[in-house]
Coordinates of C-alpha atoms in Angstrom, one line a residue:
Chain I
X1 CA 129.4 72.3 78.7
X2 CA 131.1 74.2 81.4
X3 CA 129.5 77.4 82.6
X4 CA 130.8 80.9 83.1
X5 CA 128.9 83.1 85.6
X6 CA 129.5 86.7 86.5
X7 CA 128.9 88.1 90.0
X8 CA 128.7 91.9 89.5
X9 CA 129.6 92.8 93.1
X10 CA 130.5 90.9 96.3
X11 CA 127.1 92.1 97.7
X12 CA 125.4 89.6 95.3
X13 CA 127.8 86.7 96.2
X14 CA 125.0 85.0 98.2
X15 CA 123.2 84.3 94.9
X16 CA 126.1 82.7 93.2
X17 CA 127.7 79.2 93.4
X18 CA 131.2 79.4 94.8
X19 CA 131.7 75.8 95.8
X20 CA 132.8 73.5 93.0
X21 CA 133.7 76.6 91.0
X22 CA 136.9 78.4 90.0
X23 CA 136.6 82.0 91.0
X24 CA 138.4 84.7 89.1
X25 CA 138.5 87.9 91.2
X26 CA 138.9 91.2 89.4
X27 CA 139.5 94.7 90.8
X28 CA 141.0 96.2 87.7
X29 CA 141.5 99.7 89.2
X30 CA 143.8 98.7 90.8
X31 CA 144.3 95.9 93.3
X32 CA 144.4 92.9 91.0
X33 CA 146.3 94.8 88.4
X34 CA 148.9 95.5 91.1
X35 CA 149.0 91.9 92.2
X36 CA 149.6 90.7 88.7
X37 CA 152.3 93.3 88.1
X38 CA 154.0 92.5 91.4
X39 CA 154.2 88.8 90.6
X40 CA 155.5 89.6 87.1
X41 CA 158.3 91.6 88.8
X42 CA 159.3 88.7 91.0
X43 CA 157.3 89.0 94.2
X44 CA 157.2 85.7 96.1
X45 CA 153.9 85.8 97.9
X46 CA 151.1 88.2 98.6
X47 CA 148.8 87.8 101.6
X48 CA 145.5 89.6 101.1
X49 CA 144.2 90.9 104.4
X50 CA 141.0 92.6 105.4
X51 CA 142.1 95.3 107.8
X52 CA 144.9 97.9 108.1
X53 CA 145.8 96.4 111.6
X54 CA 146.3 92.9 110.1
X55 CA 148.5 94.5 107.5
X56 CA 150.6 96.1 110.2
X57 CA 151.0 92.7 112.0
X58 CA 152.4 91.2 108.8
X59 CA 154.7 94.2 108.4
X60 CA 156.1 93.6 111.9
X61 CA 156.9 90.0 110.8
X62 CA 159.1 91.3 107.9
X63 CA 156.6 91.6 105.1
X64 CA 156.4 94.6 102.8
X65 CA 153.0 96.2 103.5
X66 CA 150.6 97.7 101.0
X67 CA 147.5 99.5 102.2
X68 CA 145.0 101.5 100.3
X69 CA 141.8 103.1 101.4
X70 CA 139.6 105.3 99.2
X71 CA 142.3 105.1 96.4
X72 CA 145.1 106.6 98.6
X73 CA 148.1 105.0 100.3
X74 CA 147.8 104.6 104.1
X75 CA 150.6 106.3 106.2
X76 CA 153.4 104.0 107.4
X77 CA 153.2 101.4 104.6
X78 CA 155.8 100.8 101.9
X79 CA 153.5 100.2 99.0
X80 CA 150.2 101.4 97.7
X81 CA 147.7 100.7 95.0
X82 CA 149.7 102.0 92.0
X83 CA 151.1 99.2 89.8
X84 CA 154.2 101.3 89.2
X85 CA 155.3 101.0 92.8
X86 CA 155.7 97.2 92.2
X87 CA 158.2 97.7 89.3
X88 CA 161.4 97.8 91.3
X89 CA 164.3 95.6 92.5
X90 CA 163.2 95.8 96.2
X91 CA 160.2 93.7 95.2
X92 CA 162.1 90.6 93.9
X93 CA 161.6 87.7 96.2
X94 CA 159.7 89.8 98.7
X95 CA 156.6 88.7 100.7
X96 CA 153.8 91.3 100.7
X97 CA 150.8 91.9 102.8
X98 CA 148.1 93.9 101.1
X99 CA 144.8 95.4 102.0
X100 CA 142.6 97.5 99.7
X101 CA 139.1 99.0 99.7
X102 CA 137.5 96.3 97.6
X103 CA 139.8 93.8 96.0
X104 CA 141.3 92.0 98.9
X105 CA 137.9 91.5 100.5
X106 CA 136.6 89.9 97.3
X107 CA 139.5 87.4 97.5
X108 CA 139.0 86.5 101.1
X109 CA 135.2 86.0 100.6
X110 CA 135.9 83.4 97.8
X111 CA 137.9 81.0 99.9
X112 CA 135.5 78.1 99.6
X113 CA 136.0 77.9 95.8
X114 CA 137.9 75.1 94.2
X115 CA 140.5 77.7 93.3
X116 CA 140.7 81.5 93.5
X117 CA 142.6 83.2 90.7
X118 CA 143.5 86.9 90.4
X119 CA 142.5 88.4 87.1
X120 CA 143.1 91.7 85.3
X121 CA 143.4 92.8 81.7
X122 CA 147.2 92.5 82.1
X123 CA 147.0 88.7 82.4
X124 CA 143.7 88.0 80.6
X125 CA 145.1 85.5 78.1
X126 CA 147.1 83.7 80.8
X127 CA 143.8 83.3 82.8
X128 CA 142.2 81.9 79.7
X129 CA 145.0 79.4 79.2
X130 CA 144.8 78.4 82.9
X131 CA 141.1 77.9 82.8
X132 CA 141.3 75.7 79.7
X133 CA 143.3 73.2 81.8
X134 CA 140.4 73.0 84.3
X135 CA 137.1 71.0 84.3
X136 CA 135.2 73.2 86.6
X137 CA 132.7 76.0 86.0
X138 CA 134.0 79.5 86.3
X139 CA 132.7 82.5 88.2
X140 CA 134.1 86.0 87.7
X141 CA 133.7 88.0 90.9
X142 CA 133.8 91.7 90.2
X143 CA 135.2 93.6 93.3
X144 CA 133.0 96.7 92.5
X145 CA 133.2 99.8 94.7
X146 CA 131.9 99.5 98.3
X147 CA 129.2 97.0 97.2
X148 CA 128.1 98.8 94.1
X149 CA 128.8 97.5 90.6
X150 CA 131.4 99.2 88.5
X151 CA 132.0 99.4 84.8
X152 CA 135.7 98.5 84.7
X153 CA 135.4 95.2 86.5
X154 CA 132.3 94.3 84.5
X155 CA 134.3 94.9 81.3
X156 CA 137.0 92.6 82.5
X157 CA 134.3 89.9 83.1
X158 CA 133.0 90.6 79.7
X159 CA 136.4 90.2 78.1
X160 CA 136.8 86.8 79.8
X161 CA 133.3 85.7 78.7
X162 CA 134.2 86.7 75.1
X163 CA 137.4 84.7 75.1
X164 CA 135.8 81.6 76.6
X165 CA 132.4 81.7 74.9
X166 CA 133.2 78.8 72.6
X167 CA 133.8 76.4 75.5
X168 CA 131.6 77.9 78.3
X169 CA 127.9 78.6 78.3
X170 CA 126.8 81.9 79.9
X171 CA 125.1 81.1 83.1
X172 CA 122.8 84.1 83.6
X173 CA 122.0 87.5 82.3
X174 CA 124.9 89.1 84.2
X175 CA 127.4 87.2 81.9
X176 CA 125.5 88.4 78.8
X177 CA 125.4 92.0 80.1
X178 CA 129.2 92.0 80.8
X179 CA 130.0 90.4 77.4
X180 CA 127.8 92.9 75.5
X181 CA 129.3 95.9 77.3
X182 CA 132.9 94.6 76.5
X183 CA 131.9 94.0 72.9
X184 CA 130.7 97.6 72.7
X185 CA 133.6 99.2 74.4
X186 CA 136.6 97.1 73.5
X187 CA 137.9 99.1 70.6
X188 CA 138.7 102.0 72.9
X189 CA 138.3 101.1 76.6
X190 CA 139.8 104.4 77.9
X191 CA 137.2 106.4 76.0
X192 CA 134.4 104.0 76.9
X193 CA 135.3 104.3 80.6
X194 CA 135.8 108.1 80.5
X195 CA 132.6 108.9 82.4
X196 CA 132.6 106.0 84.9
X197 CA 132.5 107.0 88.5
X198 CA 135.8 105.3 89.5
X199 CA 137.7 106.8 86.6
X200 CA 136.5 110.2 87.8
X201 CA 137.5 109.4 91.3
X202 CA 141.0 108.3 90.1
X203 CA 141.4 111.2 87.8
X204 CA 140.9 113.6 90.6
X205 CA 143.9 111.9 92.2
X206 CA 145.9 112.5 89.1
X207 CA 146.7 108.9 88.2
X208 CA 145.7 108.7 84.5
X209 CA 149.0 106.8 83.9
X210 CA 147.7 104.0 86.2
X211 CA 144.4 103.8 84.3
X212 CA 146.1 103.6 80.9
X213 CA 148.4 100.9 82.2
X214 CA 145.7 98.8 83.8
X215 CA 143.7 98.7 80.6
X216 CA 146.5 97.0 78.5
X217 CA 145.7 93.4 77.5
X218 CA 147.9 90.4 77.9
X219 CA 151.1 91.9 79.2
X220 CA 152.1 89.1 81.5
X221 CA 151.9 85.3 81.7
X222 CA 151.4 85.1 85.5
X223 CA 148.3 83.9 87.2
X224 CA 148.2 84.5 90.9
X225 CA 146.4 81.7 92.7
X226 CA 145.3 81.5 96.4
X227 CA 147.1 78.8 98.4
X228 CA 146.0 78.8 102.0
X229 CA 146.1 82.5 103.1
X230 CA 148.6 83.6 100.4
X231 CA 148.7 84.2 96.7
X232 CA 151.4 82.6 94.7
X233 CA 152.2 82.8 91.0
X234 CA 151.7 80.2 88.3
X235 CA 152.7 80.8 84.7
X236 CA 150.5 79.9 81.7
Chain H
X1 CA 121.2 118.9 88.4
X2 CA 118.9 116.1 89.4
X3 CA 120.4 112.6 89.4
X4 CA 119.2 109.3 88.0
X5 CA 120.4 106.2 89.8
X6 CA 119.8 102.5 88.8
X7 CA 119.5 99.7 91.3
X8 CA 120.0 96.5 89.3
X9 CA 118.2 94.2 91.7
X10 CA 116.4 94.6 95.1
X11 CA 119.3 92.7 96.7
X12 CA 121.4 95.8 96.2
X13 CA 118.7 98.2 97.5
X14 CA 120.7 98.7 100.8
X15 CA 123.3 100.6 98.8
X16 CA 120.9 103.0 97.2
X17 CA 119.1 106.1 98.5
X18 CA 115.4 105.6 98.6
X19 CA 114.4 108.4 100.9
X20 CA 114.0 111.8 99.1
X21 CA 113.9 110.0 95.8
X22 CA 111.2 109.0 93.3
X23 CA 111.5 105.3 92.7
X24 CA 110.4 103.8 89.4
X25 CA 109.9 100.0 89.7
X26 CA 110.3 97.9 86.6
X27 CA 109.5 94.2 86.2
X28 CA 109.1 94.3 82.4
X29 CA 108.4 90.5 82.1
X30 CA 105.7 90.8 83.2
X31 CA 104.4 92.3 86.4
X32 CA 104.7 96.0 85.8
X33 CA 103.7 95.6 82.1
X34 CA 100.5 93.9 83.4
X35 CA 99.8 96.7 85.9
X36 CA 100.2 99.4 83.2
X37 CA 98.0 97.4 80.9
X38 CA 95.4 96.9 83.6
X39 CA 95.1 100.6 84.4
X40 CA 95.0 101.5 80.7
X41 CA 92.0 99.2 80.5
X42 CA 90.1 100.8 83.4
X43 CA 91.2 99.0 86.5
X44 CA 90.5 101.2 89.6
X45 CA 93.2 100.1 92.1
X46 CA 95.9 97.4 92.3
X47 CA 97.1 96.3 95.7
X48 CA 100.5 94.7 95.5
X49 CA 100.9 92.0 98.1
X50 CA 103.9 89.8 99.1
X51 CA 102.2 86.4 99.6
X52 CA 99.6 84.2 98.1
X53 CA 97.8 84.0 101.4
X54 CA 97.4 87.8 101.5
X55 CA 96.2 87.7 97.9
X56 CA 93.5 85.3 99.0
X57 CA 92.4 87.5 101.9
X58 CA 91.8 90.4 99.4
X59 CA 90.0 88.0 97.1
X60 CA 87.6 87.2 99.9
X61 CA 86.9 90.9 100.3
X62 CA 85.8 91.1 96.7
X63 CA 89.0 91.9 94.9
X64 CA 90.0 90.2 91.7
X65 CA 93.1 88.3 92.5
X66 CA 96.2 87.8 90.4
X67 CA 98.9 85.5 91.5
X68 CA 102.0 84.3 89.7
X69 CA 104.9 82.1 90.9
X70 CA 107.7 81.1 88.6
X71 CA 106.0 82.6 85.7
X72 CA 102.8 80.5 86.1
X73 CA 99.2 81.3 87.3
X74 CA 98.4 80.0 90.8
X75 CA 95.3 77.9 91.1
X76 CA 92.2 79.6 92.4
X77 CA 92.9 83.1 91.1
X78 CA 91.1 85.0 88.3
X79 CA 94.1 86.7 86.8
X80 CA 97.8 85.9 86.1
X81 CA 100.8 87.6 84.8
X82 CA 99.9 87.8 81.2
X83 CA 99.0 91.3 80.1
X84 CA 96.3 90.0 77.7
X85 CA 94.2 88.8 80.7
X86 CA 93.8 92.4 81.7
X87 CA 92.3 93.4 78.3
X88 CA 88.6 92.7 79.0
X89 CA 85.4 94.4 80.2
X90 CA 85.4 92.5 83.5
X91 CA 88.4 94.6 84.5
X92 CA 86.8 98.0 84.2
X93 CA 86.4 99.7 87.6
X94 CA 87.6 96.6 89.4
X95 CA 90.0 96.4 92.4
X96 CA 92.8 93.9 92.0
X97 CA 95.2 92.3 94.5
X98 CA 98.4 91.0 92.9
X99 CA 101.4 89.0 93.9
X100 CA 104.3 88.0 91.6
X101 CA 107.7 86.4 92.0
X102 CA 109.7 89.7 91.8
X103 CA 107.7 92.8 90.9
X104 CA 105.3 93.2 93.8
X105 CA 108.1 92.7 96.3
X106 CA 110.2 95.5 94.6
X107 CA 107.2 97.8 95.0
X108 CA 106.6 97.0 98.7
X109 CA 110.3 97.5 99.5
X110 CA 110.3 101.0 98.1
X111 CA 107.6 102.4 100.4
X112 CA 109.9 105.0 102.1
X113 CA 110.4 106.8 98.8
X114 CA 108.8 110.2 98.1
X115 CA 106.8 108.5 95.4
X116 CA 106.7 105.0 93.9
X117 CA 105.9 104.8 90.2
X118 CA 105.3 101.7 88.1
X119 CA 107.3 101.6 84.8
X120 CA 107.5 99.5 81.7
X121 CA 108.3 100.1 78.1
X122 CA 104.5 100.5 77.5
X123 CA 104.3 103.7 79.5
X124 CA 107.9 104.9 79.2
X125 CA 107.2 108.3 77.8
X126 CA 104.4 108.9 80.3
X127 CA 106.9 108.2 83.1
X128 CA 109.3 110.7 81.5
X129 CA 106.6 113.4 81.4
X130 CA 105.6 112.6 85.0
X131 CA 109.2 112.9 86.2
X132 CA 109.7 116.2 84.4
X133 CA 107.1 117.7 86.8
X134 CA 109.1 116.6 89.8
X135 CA 112.1 118.2 91.6
X136 CA 113.5 115.0 93.2
X137 CA 116.2 112.6 92.1
X138 CA 115.1 109.4 90.5
X139 CA 116.0 105.8 91.1
X140 CA 115.0 103.0 88.8
X141 CA 114.6 99.8 90.8
X142 CA 114.9 96.7 88.5
X143 CA 112.9 93.8 89.9
X144 CA 115.4 91.2 88.6
X145 CA 114.9 87.5 89.0
X146 CA 115.0 86.2 92.6
X147 CA 117.7 88.7 93.5
X148 CA 119.8 88.4 90.4
X149 CA 120.0 91.1 87.7
X150 CA 118.2 90.6 84.5
X151 CA 118.7 92.1 81.1
X152 CA 115.1 93.2 80.3
X153 CA 114.7 95.4 83.4
X154 CA 118.2 96.8 83.0
X155 CA 117.3 97.7 79.4
X156 CA 114.2 99.5 80.7
X157 CA 116.4 101.5 83.1
X158 CA 118.7 102.3 80.3
X159 CA 115.8 103.5 78.1
X160 CA 114.7 105.9 80.9
X161 CA 118.3 107.1 81.4
X162 CA 118.5 107.8 77.7
X163 CA 115.3 109.9 77.6
X164 CA 116.3 111.8 80.8
X165 CA 120.0 112.3 80.2
X166 CA 119.7 116.0 79.3
X167 CA 118.1 116.9 82.6
X168 CA 119.5 114.2 85.0
X169 CA 123.1 113.3 85.8
X170 CA 123.9 109.6 85.9
X171 CA 124.6 108.8 89.6
X172 CA 126.9 105.8 89.3
X173 CA 128.2 103.2 86.9
X174 CA 125.0 101.1 87.0
X175 CA 123.2 103.9 85.2
X176 CA 125.9 104.1 82.6
X177 CA 125.8 100.4 82.1
X178 CA 122.1 100.3 81.7
X179 CA 122.2 103.2 79.2
X180 CA 125.0 101.7 77.2
X181 CA 123.1 98.3 76.9
X182 CA 119.9 100.0 75.8
X183 CA 121.9 102.1 73.3
X184 CA 123.3 98.9 71.9
X185 CA 120.1 96.9 71.8
X186 CA 117.3 99.4 71.1
X187 CA 117.1 99.0 67.4
X188 CA 115.9 95.4 67.9
X189 CA 115.1 94.6 71.5
X190 CA 113.5 91.2 70.8
X191 CA 116.7 90.0 69.0
X192 CA 118.9 91.6 71.6
X193 CA 117.1 89.7 74.4
X194 CA 116.8 86.4 72.6
X195 CA 119.5 84.7 74.7
X196 CA 118.5 86.2 78.1
X197 CA 117.7 83.7 80.8
X198 CA 114.2 85.0 81.5
X199 CA 113.3 85.0 77.8
X200 CA 114.3 81.4 77.6
X201 CA 112.2 80.6 80.7
X202 CA 109.2 82.4 79.2
X203 CA 109.6 80.8 75.8
X204 CA 109.5 77.4 77.4
X205 CA 106.1 78.4 78.6
X206 CA 105.0 79.4 75.1
X207 CA 104.4 83.1 75.7
X208 CA 106.3 84.7 72.9
X209 CA 103.2 86.9 72.3
X210 CA 103.6 88.4 75.8
X211 CA 107.2 89.2 75.2
X212 CA 106.6 91.0 71.9
X213 CA 103.8 93.0 73.5
X214 CA 105.8 94.0 76.6
X215 CA 108.7 95.4 74.5
X216 CA 106.5 97.9 72.7
X217 CA 107.3 101.5 73.6
X218 CA 104.9 104.3 74.6
X219 CA 101.5 102.5 74.1
X220 CA 99.8 104.1 77.1
X221 CA 99.7 107.4 79.0
X222 CA 99.0 105.9 82.4
X223 CA 101.5 106.1 85.3
X224 CA 100.6 103.8 88.2
X225 CA 101.6 105.4 91.5
X226 CA 101.5 104.0 95.0
X227 CA 99.1 105.7 97.4
X228 CA 99.1 104.0 100.8
X229 CA 98.9 100.3 100.1
X230 CA 97.3 100.6 96.6
X231 CA 98.4 101.6 93.2
X232 CA 96.2 104.1 91.4
X233 CA 96.5 105.6 87.9
X234 CA 97.6 109.1 86.9
X235 CA 97.8 110.2 83.3
X236 CA 100.6 112.2 81.7

């Protein structure tokens, strides 16, 4: 039986098997939700980069640039970390370079995996359909917040465990924990998350609309997958 | 308001504040449950050591020696990691040196805290009473399993969060997660833990009796506290 493992933060990645594994990276608030939204609205490629300087280099080569630090847009960039900025015509066919506090780093740290997929509640069932075509074990890499675990990415991992649990064995307690938390919270995720630290951080920034949007399940059929240094879209 | 923080594994300790904090170390299966049981049965001091060689050095100086690796007793030592081996007359007034796979390391890595306490379900309410006399923030350090998070230590952390939540604010999502899991599982912890990886590991060793024992709440009033290089008992 295939296994599903959950890495609760990139700071624990050294304990998890990345090689011979398909990694699903989740940064629900908001990097991976943005990526999925962007591809659903016709973006061509997204290059995840680690630094703001790298992002600027791509911008000079004609890419649209998206930079976020501490949940705010960085000056001089076209896009930020709100999914709604990716819902416009300017986006169609564009190439985007993106750097965020946690999500893009989690993607670049997973490069030695068989395949790196970008997950969010928005494309949860598409991820499930995609994984069912694969023979490899799966690891969900939660992007967390500056190394710490967070509740929203753990809940996404739990949702994926729940939907895969008939065909994948849970590798370790982190998968059980994520699944149990999702089971407990799934009937009303916004209420369940109301006291989490990142929600409070985002609410101070007045982006409740983003939060509500990112918690919707199964809105899009796209699965962003890393090819070389860029993400491209597949449909499932 | 004081804060309660939860560090889910020693591999995440670099992200947490240890200085100016009281650390409660938990290795429910079975190191910290053994320590609490030992003090409740009259042990004088316990010196937690990192290596088997160090443990042997203390043994040569007249200490009783307890060594466990991968959940088994190490040859040549009097005691192991089963709490039942600490329930005998030989123990009364004795000094013990102890090394275990996860728990003793978690204690020695917390030395720069204001105070290091040893927690388990067996002395949960005594820990609560002890903390109520203190002005400092609290961090629960879950010993985990070789760097990974585990369910049982997280549940202990959640139990402590639950009992302290009127007087301590939850510092981050890890505290919320631990509390939510405990809330979900507390009515029947043995069943809730039945699929966890460490339970399976222990069941293969035939020590279901130890598991049942270690999940009992509030059996003893002792709180082991680190003084210099040795644990001694206080009563609350």
